[in-house]
Amino acid sequence: MSTDGTPVVHVKQLDVEVDYGQAYLVDEGCSVGGFREVPNPPVGIIRVEKGSALLFVGPQWGTVEFTVAVADRDPGSDLDSYEDIVEISYESPSGRLSLQEWGGGRRTHPLPPLPAGPGTYRLRYHVRGMDEEIAIEIGDHYFLQIWPEPPRDPTVLKSTSPSFQHFLDSE
């Protein structure tokens, strides 16, 4: 925590190639999981297993903009700038993560180290423009926040897009 009480946040801006509408958050030493288990309650656009998370994006393929913010405590959500926002708990075995492009053989984007090392964290996934087929034309954006927090139930904070509702209905 900073001296004025605000969260300490490390931000990384990334251009991520996606295919099959997916990207992954992967812990060092872990592989991408099978993601068979649907969160309860479901949150549609993210699934987690120990050491990995599946992040769904709108475009089937192409480059999307991701912002990842790693904080020492809850940095607060951006309810006004995003259409869909969900939260879910995540267990990190190593405290070191990367954002990985679909397929494993593509680029891996290292992220700032997690502030509490190995342990339980909260992921808050913000999505804007998921309904658009071509990301670049409408400025879709994906914002993932990560901070230490004890486990708790998945939560939908905001749901406005038809695509998000489709993900929820398909679970």
XYZ file of C-alpha atoms in Angstrom:
171
model
C 0.000 0.000 0.000
C 1.252 3.477 -0.791
C 1.797 6.026 1.960
C -1.463 7.807 1.070
C -3.513 4.559 1.288
C -4.121 4.080 -2.427
C -3.367 0.698 -4.000
C 0.012 0.147 -5.634
C -0.785 -0.889 -9.197
C 1.553 -2.137 -11.947
C -0.019 -1.820 -15.399
C 0.958 -3.525 -18.625
C -0.555 -2.707 -22.046
C -0.510 -5.583 -24.538
C -1.540 -6.409 -28.087
C -2.572 -10.058 -27.956
C -3.209 -12.343 -30.926
C -6.301 -14.451 -30.345
C -7.776 -17.406 -32.118
C -11.002 -19.213 -31.322
C -11.886 -16.096 -29.281
C -9.513 -17.069 -26.451
C -6.441 -15.987 -24.493
C -4.987 -17.481 -21.301
C -3.608 -16.332 -17.986
C -0.996 -18.921 -17.021
C 1.069 -19.352 -13.864
C 4.773 -20.112 -14.230
C 5.279 -23.882 -14.268
C 1.623 -24.567 -15.103
C -0.048 -25.441 -18.357
C -3.379 -24.378 -19.759
C -6.094 -26.455 -18.154
C -9.068 -28.252 -19.653
C -11.568 -25.809 -18.087
C -14.284 -28.430 -17.819
C -15.762 -27.020 -14.647
C -18.196 -24.114 -14.990
C -17.964 -21.594 -12.137
C -20.891 -21.531 -9.745
C -22.517 -19.136 -10.213
C -21.425 -18.875 -13.865
C -19.715 -15.701 -15.075
C -19.602 -16.573 -18.787
C -16.431 -14.926 -20.081
C -13.785 -16.395 -17.770
C -13.035 -19.823 -16.345
C -10.284 -20.778 -13.927
C -8.368 -23.814 -12.780
C -5.433 -23.846 -10.391
C -2.642 -22.008 -12.197
C -4.562 -20.985 -15.332
C -7.539 -18.969 -16.543
C -9.352 -18.953 -19.870
C -10.357 -15.452 -21.038
C -12.969 -15.213 -23.780
C -12.843 -12.276 -26.205
C -15.285 -11.092 -28.876
C -13.385 -11.565 -32.136
C -12.862 -15.116 -33.338
C -9.320 -14.207 -34.435
C -7.037 -11.178 -34.699
C -5.290 -8.757 -32.371
C -7.027 -7.381 -29.300
C -5.894 -4.798 -26.777
C -5.420 -6.004 -23.225
C -4.553 -3.965 -20.176
C -3.467 -5.983 -17.153
C -3.215 -4.304 -13.747
C -1.570 -6.146 -10.839
C -2.343 -4.456 -7.514
C -1.560 -4.962 -3.844
C -5.295 -4.633 -3.009
C -8.603 -4.080 -4.789
C -8.004 -1.184 -7.199
C -11.740 -0.653 -7.850
C -13.681 -1.491 -10.993
C -14.246 0.759 -14.005
C -18.031 0.465 -14.262
C -18.459 3.386 -16.659
C -15.974 2.415 -19.404
C -16.846 -1.268 -19.886
C -19.996 -3.151 -20.893
C -19.404 -6.426 -19.053
C -17.481 -6.973 -15.803
C -17.024 -10.192 -13.835
C -14.926 -11.377 -10.892
C -13.614 -14.788 -9.919
C -11.075 -16.215 -7.465
C -7.807 -17.615 -8.776
C -5.059 -19.700 -7.138
C -1.471 -18.902 -8.144
C 1.085 -21.602 -7.232
C 4.145 -19.453 -8.097
C 3.107 -15.793 -7.922
C 4.407 -15.269 -11.483
C 1.958 -15.022 -14.375
C 1.875 -14.416 -18.086
C -0.822 -13.731 -20.619
C -0.530 -16.377 -23.293
C -1.874 -16.290 -26.812
C -4.072 -19.155 -27.955
C -2.436 -22.420 -28.952
C 0.598 -22.525 -26.655
C 3.088 -22.044 -29.500
C 2.388 -18.344 -29.755
C 3.739 -15.433 -27.763
C 3.715 -15.317 -24.003
C 3.512 -11.902 -22.337
C 5.118 -11.864 -18.838
C 3.190 -9.846 -16.252
C 4.416 -8.025 -13.137
C 5.020 -10.376 -10.168
C 2.041 -10.872 -7.886
C 2.449 -8.714 -4.756
C 1.768 -11.465 -2.190
C 3.632 -14.243 -4.052
C 1.882 -17.614 -4.314
C -1.684 -17.675 -3.027
C -5.271 -16.746 -3.745
C -6.098 -13.712 -5.863
C -9.161 -12.069 -7.311
C -9.486 -11.561 -11.067
C -11.770 -8.788 -12.311
C -12.286 -9.001 -16.062
C -13.696 -5.939 -17.864
C -14.828 -6.204 -21.497
C -15.834 -3.513 -23.986
C -16.951 -4.156 -27.583
C -17.444 -7.913 -27.389
C -20.387 -7.747 -29.802
C -18.300 -6.379 -32.646
C -16.815 -8.847 -35.133
C -13.831 -6.679 -36.014
C -12.080 -5.415 -32.901
C -10.003 -2.594 -34.382
C -12.981 -0.751 -35.894
C -14.883 -0.215 -32.647
C -12.112 -0.153 -30.084
C -12.905 -3.293 -28.143
C -10.738 -3.614 -25.081
C -10.068 -6.146 -22.349
C -8.982 -5.060 -18.877
C -7.883 -7.632 -16.301
C -7.211 -6.627 -12.692
C -5.430 -8.978 -10.267
C -5.017 -8.505 -6.498
C -4.625 -10.704 -3.386
C -7.924 -11.714 -1.800
C -9.328 -14.784 -0.012
C -11.575 -17.022 -2.149
C -15.196 -16.046 -2.635
C -17.978 -16.789 -5.108
C -17.769 -15.638 -8.739
C -19.710 -12.430 -9.377
C -21.164 -10.618 -12.366
C -20.745 -6.893 -11.660
C -22.142 -5.635 -14.964
C -23.814 -7.351 -17.915
C -25.044 -5.369 -20.912
C -23.907 -7.009 -24.171
C -25.803 -9.737 -26.047
C -22.510 -11.647 -26.496
C -21.991 -11.780 -22.748
C -25.532 -13.070 -22.268
C -24.824 -15.761 -24.890
C -21.755 -16.916 -22.899
C -23.847 -17.054 -19.717
C -26.681 -18.962 -21.392
C -24.293 -21.536 -22.887
C -22.867 -22.556 -19.491
